[in-house]
Structures are given as structure tokens and as C-alpha cells.
Amino acid sequence: MSYQKLKGTLDFYQQEAAKMRFIEEKAKTILNTFGFEEIITPIIEPTDVFVRSSGDSSDIVNKEMYTFNDRGNRSITLRPEGTASVVRSFLENKLYVNSPLTKLYYCGPMFRYERPQAGRYRQFMQFGIEVFGEGSAFLDADVIISAYQLLSALGIKGIQLKINTIGDFISRKDYAAKLQAYFAGKMDDFCEDCQKRLTKNPLRILDCKVDANKDIVQQAPKIKDSLSAASLSHFKKVTDILSMMQIPYQVDETLVRGLDYYTDTVFEFILAVPGELQGLAICAGGKYADLVKNFGGPDIPGIGYAFGMERIMMVMNSQSLFVDTFKKTDVVMICLDEDSKKVGLAFANHLRSENLTVEMDYKNYSLKQQFKLADRVNPRYILIIGEEERTSGIFTIKHTQKNTQEKIKKENIVTYISDKNNENS
Ligand code: HAM
């Protein structure tokens, strides 16, 4: 019997795995400059961690969680997102005690039972951040700027930042009531999900993938008319700072986000170029003033976002942004007999200790086959060792790009390769 990966999951191997790590490293480098530190939390959490944070009216909790009872009959969930786990850890470990501001990033797999399609998987990687301890508009803006910097550092083009405010909990309740009154009796041809949302969470009707473009939705009361003066003024400050920093954005009054914990600023970076992936959210997040408190902790606001790493990779592939990202093999050793192989293996490891990438043939392939192998690897140099080279300590080195060959003393080869590298790269 042959096995296949589960629907909605992906294998990453060789270059694709390297691309994933490349994105992760780039993200870490940028976020380190913003003063972030890493947090690693378990992939499994008590189910309640997600139910209490995402909200029992959210799609995630209602139909997307991988939940099971363990052998001790505890309800366990594979994390569908990172924020709730980080908040749980922030509280459990009392991270707020040491510093008034805590800046954390994380990277790892998330699990959602969604209908798989391009860019939507059941297991996917998120790179996310969470900041605790400050409710200022400057922090909101700086968090958004960090995501913008990351996308710029990766060279991604055609991304649009959409931003909105959904106010505080009380304003939102008021707005939800207005929407319920407005939509009542007008929803006969709306999808099944929206019918349920009308009573459970009417804001979600506004960004429903099926119904959002209907005239009735477009003409629905706007959230800004229900917001407190404080929320409106906070949002104006955030957008003013983004303008000052010349970060392009578009205010989207229908952006409400699918998780219940947000308050005030919410945002998404979406792909705006025409094609199959147009409209795909690459990164999304927002502020959550009450989540820590709702978890039973002190009154500490938080804000964060998460990138879908597969989505970044798809966009970078489509924009050919990985070219020249990967290190070429420096040397392939061609060894002409068993004794030369011994010398070759030892020398290969000497070169590796100098941080050079070296490959060799471990079998007893013919010279022709070894050259074929070298062609496939396409190294910068081919080192040839036979009886003559072995006894003289002078190796033959072939420069593959120039197609030239020289004889070099083995103790001078590292310097030779480094010099020539500089010359040709
Ligand atoms: P989210 O919008 O559910 O937010 O997910 C964030 C990002 O993860 C999305 O914009 C998308 O790029 C990626 N993503 C989500 N679902 C999938 C999927 N099924 N397949 C592939 N990629 C996906 C959150 O998860 C929040 N925790 C973000 C946040 C952090 N808010 C505050 N802090």
C-alpha cells in the first residue's frame, strides 16, 4: 500500500524547504531590528484556549478546529492560530512582570479544517507577532510598519494594505444591533452561514466571501457611525502616522476580521495584482485590548498579526523572487581510485570546515559518470584527485564557468577558491 499526504497538507523538500526557511530567517532579521524575541508554544492546547479567544461564533471554532479527547479524556485542539496560545503563555509565565512592553514572534504550523484550494490549506505555516503592554496609536502603526518592512525586504510587489477600526466592545454591540435590524427580512437569498451570522455575529456578513458584494451589504450601516469619539480619534492617529511614514493604505469599512478578540485597529495585507491569487490575504491582524483580561489576566492590551508563509512563498514564486537566493555548491571532488577517494573525503571535510559546500561520489563511478554527476550539481569548481595528485599534493582544479583548469598545491586551495569567488561573483 502506498501512502499519500492528507488533503490540504503540503510537503516541502529541498529548494521549497529552503525557501520556507529563507522567509522565516528574513522575518526574524527584520523583527529583531524592532526588538522582538522568539516564543515557542506547544502545538496542542486545551480546547478552551481557542474557544474563549476566537469566540464561539467564529468559523474557526465552529467548524475548523481539529479537536479530540486525549487518553485522559481532556479536550485538546491542534492550534488553529497563534495569538491565543501566546496570550495563554504570556499569562501563565507572567511575562508582564519583568517589562511593561513584551514583543514576541513565533513561527510554526497551524491547523484548520478548511476547504483546500490555492493558498488555503488544512496545515499551514504562520509567522506571527504579538505585542503586549501598550495601547498607543504609535505602537499600532509601528506594528503595521514592521509587516510592511518585511514584505518590502522580501521584494514582494502588488500588495495592498487594508485597514479599518471596529471600535471597542460596547460600540460593536451597538453596531451589531443596528446591522441585525437592517438585515432582518432582507436575507432570503443569503448563504446559510450568513443566515446564522445574523443572530450570532452580524458583522461577519460584511466580509462574507459569498454575499459581501450584494448591494444590500454595500449599503448597510457603516461601523464608523457607531464608534466612540475615542475610537475614531485613535484610528485617525494611526492612519496619520502611516501617512507620515509614507506607508500606502486603503481604509476598508467592511474589514471586520473573523476572530472575535479584535478591538479598534484591524488590518490585512492582500495581493492586489490580477490573477488567480488576487485578493488573497498574505498577512492579517489587529489590536485586542481585552483579550488578556478576558483570559483572567491583568488589563493589558495586545496587538499582532500573522503571515501565511505558503502564501508568501506562492507570491514570491510567481514574482520570481527566489532567483539567486540559494548558495551554489562550491566544489565537486572527482576521485579516480579508492585511495584517492580516501584523500578526497578527508580534503572535502577540510574544505567544509572552511564553510565551503562540497560534494563527492561515494560509489566507484567511472570518470565519465563522475563528470556527469558534477554537471548535474553545477558547482563552481571541480577538484580532480588521482594517483599523481595524491602523491604530489598538487590538485587539479577546474573552474566550471570559465572552463579553465589549473594545478594548485592543496594547502593553497582554500585561498584560491576564495580569491576566485570574489573575482567572479
Ligand atoms: P488569520 O487572518 O486567521 O489571523 O490568519 C493570518 C494569515 O494566515 C492569513 O492572512 C493567511 O495569510 C494565513 N492563513 C490563514 N488561514 C490559512 C489557511 N487555511 N491556509 C494558508 N494560510 C492561511 C490569525 O490567525 C490571527 N491570529 C492573526 C493575529 C495575530 N492577530 C493578532 N495577532
CSV table of C-alpha atoms and ligand atoms in Angstrom, one decimal:
chain,number,residue,atom,x,y,z
A,1,MET,CA,0.0,0.0,0.0
A,2,SER,CA,1.3,3.4,-0.8
A,3,TYR,CA,0.5,6.4,1.3
A,4,GLN,CA,-0.4,9.9,0.3
A,5,LYS,CA,-0.3,13.1,2.3
A,6,LEU,CA,-3.6,14.2,3.8
A,7,LYS,CA,-5.8,16.6,1.8
A,8,GLY,CA,-4.9,20.2,2.4
A,9,THR,CA,-1.3,19.4,3.6
A,10,LEU,CA,1.9,20.0,1.8
A,11,ASP,CA,5.4,18.5,1.7
A,12,PHE,CA,8.3,20.9,1.5
A,13,TYR,CA,11.5,19.4,0.3
A,14,GLN,CA,14.9,20.6,-1.0
A,15,GLN,CA,14.6,24.1,-2.6
A,16,GLU,CA,11.0,24.5,-1.4
A,17,ALA,CA,12.0,23.8,2.2
A,18,ALA,CA,15.0,26.2,1.8
A,19,LYS,CA,12.5,28.9,0.5
A,20,MET,CA,10.4,28.4,3.6
A,21,ARG,CA,13.4,28.8,5.9
A,22,PHE,CA,14.6,31.8,3.9
A,23,ILE,CA,11.3,33.6,4.5
A,24,GLU,CA,11.5,32.7,8.2
A,25,GLU,CA,15.1,34.0,8.5
A,26,LYS,CA,14.2,37.2,6.7
A,27,ALA,CA,11.3,37.8,9.0
A,28,LYS,CA,13.4,37.1,12.1
A,29,THR,CA,16.1,39.5,10.9
A,30,ILE,CA,13.6,42.3,10.3
A,31,LEU,CA,11.7,41.7,13.6
A,32,ASN,CA,15.0,41.6,15.6
A,33,THR,CA,15.6,45.2,14.5
A,34,PHE,CA,12.2,46.1,16.0
A,35,GLY,CA,13.2,44.5,19.3
A,36,PHE,CA,11.2,41.3,19.1
A,37,GLU,CA,12.1,38.0,20.8
A,38,GLU,CA,11.0,34.5,19.9
A,39,ILE,CA,8.3,32.5,21.7
A,40,ILE,CA,7.8,28.8,21.1
A,41,THR,CA,4.5,27.4,22.4
A,42,PRO,CA,3.0,23.9,22.1
A,43,ILE,CA,1.1,22.9,19.0
A,44,ILE,CA,-1.6,21.4,21.2
A,45,GLU,CA,-3.6,23.4,23.8
A,46,PRO,CA,-6.7,22.9,25.9
A,47,THR,CA,-9.6,23.5,23.5
A,48,ASP,CA,-11.0,26.2,25.8
A,49,VAL,CA,-7.9,28.4,25.0
A,50,PHE,CA,-9.3,28.9,21.4
A,51,VAL,CA,-13.0,28.9,22.2
A,52,ARG,CA,-12.6,31.7,24.7
A,53,SER,CA,-10.4,33.8,22.5
A,54,SER,CA,-11.6,33.3,18.9
A,55,GLY,CA,-15.2,33.2,20.0
A,56,ASP,CA,-17.9,30.6,19.6
A,57,SER,CA,-19.4,32.4,16.7
A,58,SER,CA,-16.2,32.3,14.7
A,59,ASP,CA,-15.8,29.9,11.7
A,60,ILE,CA,-12.6,28.7,13.3
A,61,VAL,CA,-14.3,27.5,16.5
A,62,ASN,CA,-17.5,26.4,14.8
A,63,LYS,CA,-16.2,24.3,12.0
A,64,GLU,CA,-12.5,24.3,11.6
A,65,MET,CA,-10.8,23.1,14.7
A,66,TYR,CA,-9.0,19.7,14.9
A,67,THR,CA,-10.3,18.8,18.4
A,68,PHE,CA,-10.0,15.4,20.1
A,69,ASN,CA,-10.1,13.9,23.5
A,70,ASP,CA,-6.8,12.6,24.8
A,71,ARG,CA,-6.5,9.3,26.8
A,72,GLY,CA,-7.1,11.3,29.9
A,73,ASN,CA,-10.4,12.5,28.4
A,74,ARG,CA,-9.3,16.1,28.1
A,75,SER,CA,-10.5,18.1,25.1
A,76,ILE,CA,-7.3,19.0,23.1
A,77,THR,CA,-7.1,21.2,20.0
A,78,LEU,CA,-4.3,21.5,17.4
A,79,ARG,CA,-3.8,25.2,17.4
A,80,PRO,CA,-5.7,26.9,14.6
A,81,GLU,CA,-3.8,30.2,15.1
A,82,GLY,CA,-1.0,31.6,17.3
A,83,THR,CA,-2.5,34.5,19.3
A,84,ALA,CA,-4.5,32.6,21.8
A,85,SER,CA,-1.5,30.3,22.6
A,86,VAL,CA,0.8,33.3,23.0
A,87,VAL,CA,-1.7,35.0,25.3
A,88,ARG,CA,-2.0,31.9,27.4
A,89,SER,CA,1.7,31.6,27.7
A,90,PHE,CA,2.2,35.3,28.4
A,91,LEU,CA,-0.2,35.0,31.3
A,92,GLU,CA,0.9,31.6,32.6
A,93,ASN,CA,4.6,32.7,32.7
A,94,LYS,CA,3.7,36.2,33.9
A,95,LEU,CA,5.8,37.8,31.2
A,96,TYR,CA,4.3,41.2,32.1
A,97,VAL,CA,6.1,41.2,35.4
A,98,ASN,CA,9.6,41.9,34.0
A,99,SER,CA,8.8,44.5,31.4
A,100,PRO,CA,6.0,46.9,30.6
A,101,LEU,CA,6.3,46.0,26.9
A,102,THR,CA,6.6,42.5,25.6
A,103,LYS,CA,7.3,41.9,21.9
A,104,LEU,CA,7.2,38.3,20.7
A,105,TYR,CA,7.3,36.5,17.4
A,106,TYR,CA,6.6,32.9,16.5
A,107,CYS,CA,6.7,30.6,13.6
A,108,GLY,CA,5.1,27.2,13.2
A,109,PRO,CA,2.3,25.1,11.8
A,110,MET,CA,-1.4,25.9,12.4
A,111,PHE,CA,-4.4,23.6,11.6
A,112,ARG,CA,-7.8,24.4,10.3
A,113,TYR,CA,-10.3,22.1,8.7
A,114,GLU,CA,-11.0,24.4,5.7
A,115,ARG,CA,-11.9,23.5,2.1
A,116,PRO,CA,-8.5,23.3,0.5
A,117,GLN,CA,-7.8,25.5,-2.5
A,118,ALA,CA,-4.9,27.6,-3.9
A,119,GLY,CA,-3.3,29.2,-0.8
A,120,ARG,CA,-5.7,27.6,1.6
A,121,TYR,CA,-4.6,24.5,3.5
A,122,ARG,CA,-5.5,22.4,6.5
A,123,GLN,CA,-2.0,22.6,7.9
A,124,PHE,CA,-0.2,25.8,7.1
A,125,MET,CA,2.7,27.8,8.5
A,126,GLN,CA,2.3,31.1,10.1
A,127,PHE,CA,4.9,33.7,11.1
A,128,GLY,CA,3.3,35.9,13.6
A,129,ILE,CA,4.0,38.6,16.2
A,130,GLU,CA,2.2,39.7,19.4
A,131,VAL,CA,3.0,42.8,21.4
A,132,PHE,CA,1.6,43.3,24.9
A,133,GLY,CA,1.6,46.3,27.2
A,134,GLU,CA,0.7,49.4,25.2
A,135,GLY,CA,-2.4,50.7,23.5
A,136,SER,CA,-0.9,53.7,21.8
A,137,ALA,CA,-1.6,54.6,18.1
A,138,PHE,CA,2.2,54.8,17.7
A,139,LEU,CA,2.5,51.1,18.5
A,140,ASP,CA,-0.4,50.1,16.2
A,141,ALA,CA,1.4,52.0,13.4
A,142,ASP,CA,4.8,50.6,14.2
A,143,VAL,CA,3.4,47.0,14.2
A,144,ILE,CA,1.9,47.6,10.7
A,145,ILE,CA,5.2,49.2,9.6
A,146,SER,CA,7.1,46.1,10.7
A,147,ALA,CA,4.9,43.9,8.4
A,148,TYR,CA,5.3,46.4,5.6
A,149,GLN,CA,9.1,46.3,6.0
A,150,LEU,CA,9.1,42.6,5.9
A,151,LEU,CA,7.1,42.5,2.6
A,152,SER,CA,9.4,45.1,1.2
A,153,ALA,CA,12.6,43.2,2.3
A,154,LEU,CA,11.3,40.1,0.5
A,155,GLY,CA,10.8,42.3,-2.6
A,156,ILE,CA,7.1,41.5,-2.9
A,157,LYS,CA,5.2,43.8,-5.2
A,158,GLY,CA,1.5,44.5,-5.7
A,159,ILE,CA,0.4,44.2,-2.0
A,160,GLN,CA,-2.3,46.5,-0.7
A,161,LEU,CA,-2.7,47.3,3.0
A,162,LYS,CA,-6.4,47.5,4.1
A,163,ILE,CA,-7.1,49.0,7.4
A,164,ASN,CA,-10.2,49.6,9.5
A,165,THR,CA,-11.4,50.2,13.0
A,166,ILE,CA,-14.0,48.1,14.7
A,167,GLY,CA,-14.0,50.1,17.9
A,168,ASP,CA,-14.4,48.9,21.4
A,169,PHE,CA,-16.7,46.1,22.6
A,170,ILE,CA,-19.6,48.4,23.5
A,171,SER,CA,-19.6,50.3,20.2
A,172,ARG,CA,-19.5,46.9,18.4
A,173,LYS,CA,-22.5,45.6,20.3
A,174,ASP,CA,-24.4,48.7,19.3
A,175,TYR,CA,-23.3,48.3,15.7
A,176,ALA,CA,-24.3,44.6,15.7
A,177,ALA,CA,-27.8,45.6,16.9
A,178,LYS,CA,-28.1,48.1,14.1
A,179,LEU,CA,-27.0,45.5,11.5
A,180,GLN,CA,-29.5,43.0,12.8
A,181,ALA,CA,-32.3,45.5,12.5
A,182,TYR,CA,-31.1,46.5,9.0
A,183,PHE,CA,-30.7,42.9,7.6
A,184,ALA,CA,-33.9,41.5,9.2
A,185,GLY,CA,-36.2,40.3,6.4
A,186,LYS,CA,-33.7,41.1,3.6
A,187,MET,CA,-31.6,37.9,3.7
A,188,ASP,CA,-33.7,35.3,1.8
A,189,ASP,CA,-31.0,34.8,-0.9
A,190,PHE,CA,-28.0,34.9,1.5
A,191,CYS,CA,-25.8,31.9,2.2
A,192,GLU,CA,-26.5,29.6,5.0
A,193,ASP,CA,-23.6,30.9,7.0
A,194,CYS,CA,-24.9,34.5,6.8
A,195,GLN,CA,-28.3,33.4,8.0
A,196,LYS,CA,-26.6,32.1,11.1
A,197,ARG,CA,-24.4,35.2,11.4
A,198,LEU,CA,-27.4,37.4,11.6
A,199,THR,CA,-28.1,36.3,15.2
A,200,LYS,CA,-24.6,35.2,16.2
A,201,ASN,CA,-22.3,37.8,14.7
A,202,PRO,CA,-23.8,40.1,12.1
A,203,LEU,CA,-20.5,41.9,11.4
A,204,ARG,CA,-19.3,38.9,9.6
A,205,ILE,CA,-22.0,39.3,7.0
A,206,LEU,CA,-20.0,42.3,5.8
A,207,ASP,CA,-16.9,40.3,4.7
A,208,CYS,CA,-18.7,37.0,3.7
A,209,LYS,CA,-16.9,35.5,0.7
A,210,VAL,CA,-20.3,34.7,-0.9
A,211,ASP,CA,-22.5,37.7,-0.1
A,212,ALA,CA,-20.2,40.7,0.6
A,213,ASN,CA,-20.7,42.2,-2.9
A,214,LYS,CA,-24.5,42.3,-2.7
A,215,ASP,CA,-26.0,45.8,-2.9
A,216,ILE,CA,-27.8,45.3,0.4
A,217,VAL,CA,-24.4,44.6,2.1
A,218,GLN,CA,-22.7,47.5,0.5
A,219,GLN,CA,-25.5,49.9,1.7
A,220,ALA,CA,-25.6,48.5,5.2
A,221,PRO,CA,-24.9,51.0,8.1
A,222,LYS,CA,-21.3,51.8,8.5
A,223,ILE,CA,-19.3,51.0,11.6
A,224,LYS,CA,-17.8,54.4,11.9
A,225,ASP,CA,-21.3,55.8,12.8
A,226,SER,CA,-21.4,53.6,15.9
A,227,LEU,CA,-17.9,54.3,17.2
A,228,SER,CA,-17.0,56.2,20.2
A,229,ALA,CA,-15.0,59.5,19.9
A,230,ALA,CA,-12.0,57.8,21.5
A,231,SER,CA,-12.0,55.0,18.9
A,232,LEU,CA,-12.4,57.4,16.0
A,233,SER,CA,-9.6,59.6,17.3
A,234,HIS,CA,-7.3,56.6,17.8
A,235,PHE,CA,-7.9,55.4,14.3
A,236,LYS,CA,-7.2,58.9,12.9
A,237,LYS,CA,-3.9,58.9,14.7
A,238,VAL,CA,-2.9,55.5,13.4
A,239,THR,CA,-3.7,56.5,9.8
A,240,ASP,CA,-2.0,59.9,10.2
A,241,ILE,CA,1.2,58.1,11.4
A,242,LEU,CA,1.1,55.7,8.4
A,243,SER,CA,0.7,58.7,6.1
A,244,MET,CA,3.6,60.4,7.7
A,245,MET,CA,5.7,57.3,7.2
A,246,GLN,CA,4.5,57.1,3.6
A,247,ILE,CA,3.0,53.6,4.0
A,248,PRO,CA,0.3,53.3,1.4
A,249,TYR,CA,-3.1,52.1,2.8
A,250,GLN,CA,-6.7,51.9,2.0
A,251,VAL,CA,-9.4,52.3,4.6
A,252,ASP,CA,-11.9,49.4,4.1
A,253,GLU,CA,-15.0,49.9,6.2
A,254,THR,CA,-16.1,46.3,5.5
A,255,LEU,CA,-13.0,44.8,7.0
A,256,VAL,CA,-14.1,43.2,10.3
A,257,ARG,CA,-11.9,40.1,10.6
A,258,GLY,CA,-13.1,36.6,11.5
A,259,LEU,CA,-11.9,36.3,15.1
A,260,ASP,CA,-13.8,37.8,18.0
A,261,TYR,CA,-10.9,39.2,20.0
A,262,TYR,CA,-10.2,42.3,18.0
A,263,THR,CA,-10.9,45.9,19.1
A,264,ASP,CA,-10.1,49.1,17.3
A,265,THR,CA,-7.4,48.7,14.6
A,266,VAL,CA,-7.7,45.8,12.2
A,267,PHE,CA,-5.7,45.3,9.0
A,268,GLU,CA,-4.8,42.9,6.2
A,269,PHE,CA,-2.2,42.9,3.5
A,270,ILE,CA,-3.8,41.5,0.4
A,271,LEU,CA,-2.4,40.6,-3.1
A,272,ALA,CA,-3.8,43.2,-5.4
A,273,VAL,CA,-2.4,42.1,-8.8
A,274,PRO,CA,-4.8,40.4,-11.3
A,275,GLY,CA,-4.7,36.6,-11.5
A,276,GLU,CA,-5.8,33.5,-9.6
A,277,LEU,CA,-4.4,34.8,-6.3
A,278,GLN,CA,-5.9,38.3,-6.5
A,279,GLY,CA,-7.4,39.3,-3.1
A,280,LEU,CA,-5.5,36.6,-1.2
A,281,ALA,CA,-4.7,37.8,2.3
A,282,ILE,CA,-0.9,37.5,2.9
A,283,CYS,CA,-0.9,38.9,6.4
A,284,ALA,CA,-3.7,39.9,8.8
A,285,GLY,CA,-4.0,41.1,12.3
A,286,GLY,CA,-5.2,43.8,14.7
A,287,LYS,CA,-5.4,45.1,18.2
A,288,TYR,CA,-7.0,43.2,21.1
A,289,ALA,CA,-7.5,45.4,24.1
A,290,ASP,CA,-9.5,43.0,26.2
A,291,LEU,CA,-8.2,39.5,25.4
A,292,VAL,CA,-5.6,39.3,28.2
A,293,LYS,CA,-8.2,40.5,30.7
A,294,ASN,CA,-10.8,38.0,29.3
A,295,PHE,CA,-8.3,35.2,29.9
A,296,GLY,CA,-8.4,36.2,33.6
A,297,GLY,CA,-5.2,38.3,33.5
A,298,PRO,CA,-4.4,41.9,34.1
A,299,ASP,CA,-5.8,44.7,31.9
A,300,ILE,CA,-3.1,44.7,29.3
A,301,PRO,CA,-3.7,45.5,25.7
A,302,GLY,CA,-2.2,43.5,22.8
A,303,ILE,CA,-1.8,43.8,19.1
A,304,GLY,CA,-0.3,41.5,16.5
A,305,TYR,CA,-0.5,39.9,13.1
A,306,ALA,CA,0.4,36.7,11.3
A,307,PHE,CA,1.7,36.0,7.8
A,308,GLY,CA,0.7,32.8,5.9
A,309,MET,CA,4.1,31.6,4.8
A,310,GLU,CA,2.9,29.3,2.0
A,311,ARG,CA,1.1,32.3,0.6
A,312,ILE,CA,4.2,34.5,0.7
A,313,MET,CA,6.1,31.7,-1.0
A,314,MET,CA,3.4,31.4,-3.7
A,315,VAL,CA,3.6,35.1,-4.4
A,316,MET,CA,7.4,35.2,-4.4
A,317,ASN,CA,7.5,32.2,-6.8
A,318,SER,CA,5.0,34.0,-9.1
A,319,GLN,CA,7.2,37.1,-9.0
A,320,SER,CA,10.4,35.1,-9.5
A,321,LEU,CA,11.9,36.5,-6.2
A,322,PHE,CA,13.9,33.4,-5.2
A,323,VAL,CA,16.4,33.7,-8.0
A,324,ASP,CA,20.0,33.8,-6.6
A,325,THR,CA,18.7,33.1,-3.1
A,326,PHE,CA,20.4,29.7,-2.8
A,327,LYS,CA,24.0,29.0,-2.4
A,328,LYS,CA,25.6,27.0,-5.2
A,329,THR,CA,27.8,24.0,-4.4
A,330,ASP,CA,31.4,25.3,-4.3
A,331,VAL,CA,33.2,22.1,-5.2
A,332,VAL,CA,32.6,18.6,-6.5
A,333,MET,CA,35.5,16.2,-5.9
A,334,ILE,CA,36.3,13.7,-8.6
A,335,CYS,CA,38.5,10.9,-7.2
A,336,LEU,CA,40.0,8.5,-9.7
A,337,ASP,CA,40.6,5.5,-7.4
A,338,GLU,CA,39.9,4.0,-4.0
A,339,ASP,CA,43.0,5.6,-2.3
A,340,SER,CA,42.2,9.0,-3.9
A,341,LYS,CA,38.7,8.7,-2.5
A,342,LYS,CA,40.2,8.5,1.0
A,343,VAL,CA,42.3,11.6,0.4
A,344,GLY,CA,39.3,13.2,-1.3
A,345,LEU,CA,36.9,12.5,1.6
A,346,ALA,CA,39.4,14.0,4.1
A,347,PHE,CA,40.0,17.0,1.9
A,348,ALA,CA,36.3,17.6,1.3
A,349,ASN,CA,35.8,17.8,5.1
A,350,HIS,CA,38.7,20.2,5.4
A,351,LEU,CA,37.0,22.4,2.8
A,352,ARG,CA,33.7,22.1,4.6
A,353,SER,CA,35.3,23.2,7.8
A,354,GLU,CA,36.2,26.4,5.9
A,355,ASN,CA,32.4,26.8,5.2
A,356,LEU,CA,32.6,25.6,1.6
A,357,THR,CA,29.9,23.3,0.2
A,358,VAL,CA,31.5,20.2,-1.2
A,359,GLU,CA,30.1,17.0,-2.8
A,360,MET,CA,31.7,13.8,-3.9
A,361,ASP,CA,30.9,10.5,-5.4
A,362,TYR,CA,30.8,7.7,-2.8
A,363,LYS,CA,30.5,4.8,-5.2
A,364,ASN,CA,33.0,3.8,-7.7
A,365,TYR,CA,31.6,5.5,-10.7
A,366,SER,CA,33.6,5.9,-13.9
A,367,LEU,CA,35.3,9.2,-14.6
A,368,LYS,CA,32.6,9.9,-17.2
A,369,GLN,CA,29.8,9.2,-14.7
A,370,GLN,CA,31.5,11.4,-12.1
A,371,PHE,CA,31.7,14.3,-14.6
A,372,LYS,CA,28.0,13.7,-15.4
A,373,LEU,CA,27.3,14.0,-11.6
A,374,ALA,CA,29.3,17.1,-11.4
A,375,ASP,CA,27.4,18.6,-14.4
A,376,ARG,CA,24.1,18.0,-12.6
A,377,VAL,CA,25.3,19.7,-9.4
A,378,ASN,CA,26.8,22.5,-11.4
A,379,PRO,CA,29.5,23.6,-8.8
A,380,ARG,CA,31.8,26.5,-9.1
A,381,TYR,CA,34.8,24.2,-9.1
A,382,ILE,CA,35.7,20.6,-9.8
A,383,LEU,CA,38.7,19.1,-8.0
A,384,ILE,CA,40.3,16.1,-9.5
A,385,ILE,CA,42.4,13.8,-7.5
A,386,GLY,CA,44.2,10.8,-8.9
A,387,GLU,CA,47.4,8.9,-8.1
A,388,GLU,CA,49.6,11.8,-9.4
A,389,GLU,CA,47.8,14.5,-7.4
A,390,ARG,CA,47.7,12.3,-4.3
A,391,THR,CA,51.4,11.7,-4.2
A,392,SER,CA,52.5,15.2,-5.3
A,393,GLY,CA,49.9,17.1,-3.1
A,394,ILE,CA,49.1,19.3,-6.1
A,395,PHE,CA,45.5,19.0,-7.1
A,396,THR,CA,43.9,19.7,-10.4
A,397,ILE,CA,41.1,22.3,-10.1
A,398,LYS,CA,38.7,23.1,-12.9
A,399,HIS,CA,36.8,26.4,-13.0
A,400,THR,CA,33.4,25.4,-14.4
A,401,GLN,CA,32.2,28.8,-15.6
A,402,LYS,CA,35.5,29.8,-17.4
A,403,ASN,CA,36.2,26.2,-18.4
A,404,THR,CA,39.8,26.5,-17.4
A,405,GLN,CA,42.0,24.1,-15.4
A,406,GLU,CA,45.0,24.7,-13.1
A,407,LYS,CA,47.2,22.7,-10.8
A,408,ILE,CA,47.3,24.1,-7.2
A,409,LYS,CA,49.1,23.0,-4.1
A,410,LYS,CA,46.4,21.5,-1.8
A,411,GLU,CA,47.3,23.9,1.1
A,412,ASN,CA,46.6,26.9,-1.2
A,413,ILE,CA,43.2,25.7,-2.5
A,414,VAL,CA,41.0,27.4,0.1
A,415,THR,CA,42.7,30.7,-0.6
A,416,TYR,CA,42.5,30.1,-4.4
A,417,ILE,CA,38.7,29.3,-4.2
A,418,SER,CA,38.1,32.3,-2.0
A,419,ASP,CA,40.0,34.7,-4.4
A,420,LYS,CA,38.4,33.4,-7.5
A,421,ASN,CA,35.0,33.5,-5.8
A,422,ASN,CA,35.5,37.2,-5.2
A,423,GLU,CA,36.6,37.7,-8.7
A,424,ASN,CA,33.7,36.0,-10.3
A,425,SER,CA,30.7,36.5,-8.1
B,1,HAM,P1,-5.9,35.0,10.3
B,1,HAM,O1,-6.4,36.1,9.4
B,1,HAM,O2,-6.8,33.9,10.6
B,1,HAM,O3,-5.4,35.7,11.6
B,1,HAM,O4,-4.6,34.3,9.6
B,1,HAM,C1,-3.5,35.1,9.3
B,1,HAM,C2,-2.9,34.7,8.0
B,1,HAM,O5,-2.6,33.3,8.0
B,1,HAM,C3,-3.8,34.9,6.8
B,1,HAM,O6,-3.8,36.2,6.3
B,1,HAM,C4,-3.2,34.0,5.8
B,1,HAM,O7,-2.1,34.6,5.1
B,1,HAM,C5,-2.8,32.8,6.7
B,1,HAM,N1,-3.8,31.7,6.6
B,1,HAM,C6,-4.9,31.7,7.4
B,1,HAM,N2,-5.6,30.5,7.1
B,1,HAM,C7,-4.9,29.9,6.2
B,1,HAM,C8,-5.0,28.6,5.5
B,1,HAM,N3,-6.0,27.8,5.7
B,1,HAM,N4,-4.0,28.2,4.6
B,1,HAM,C9,-3.0,29.0,4.4
B,1,HAM,N5,-2.8,30.2,5.0
B,1,HAM,C10,-3.7,30.6,5.9
B,1,HAM,C11,-4.8,35.0,12.6
B,1,HAM,O8,-4.5,33.8,12.6
B,1,HAM,C12,-4.5,35.9,13.8
B,1,HAM,N6,-4.0,35.0,14.9
B,1,HAM,C13,-3.5,37.0,13.4
B,1,HAM,C14,-3.2,37.8,14.6
B,1,HAM,C15,-2.1,37.8,15.3
B,1,HAM,N7,-4.0,38.8,15.0
B,1,HAM,C16,-3.4,39.4,16.1
B,1,HAM,N8,-2.2,38.7,16.3
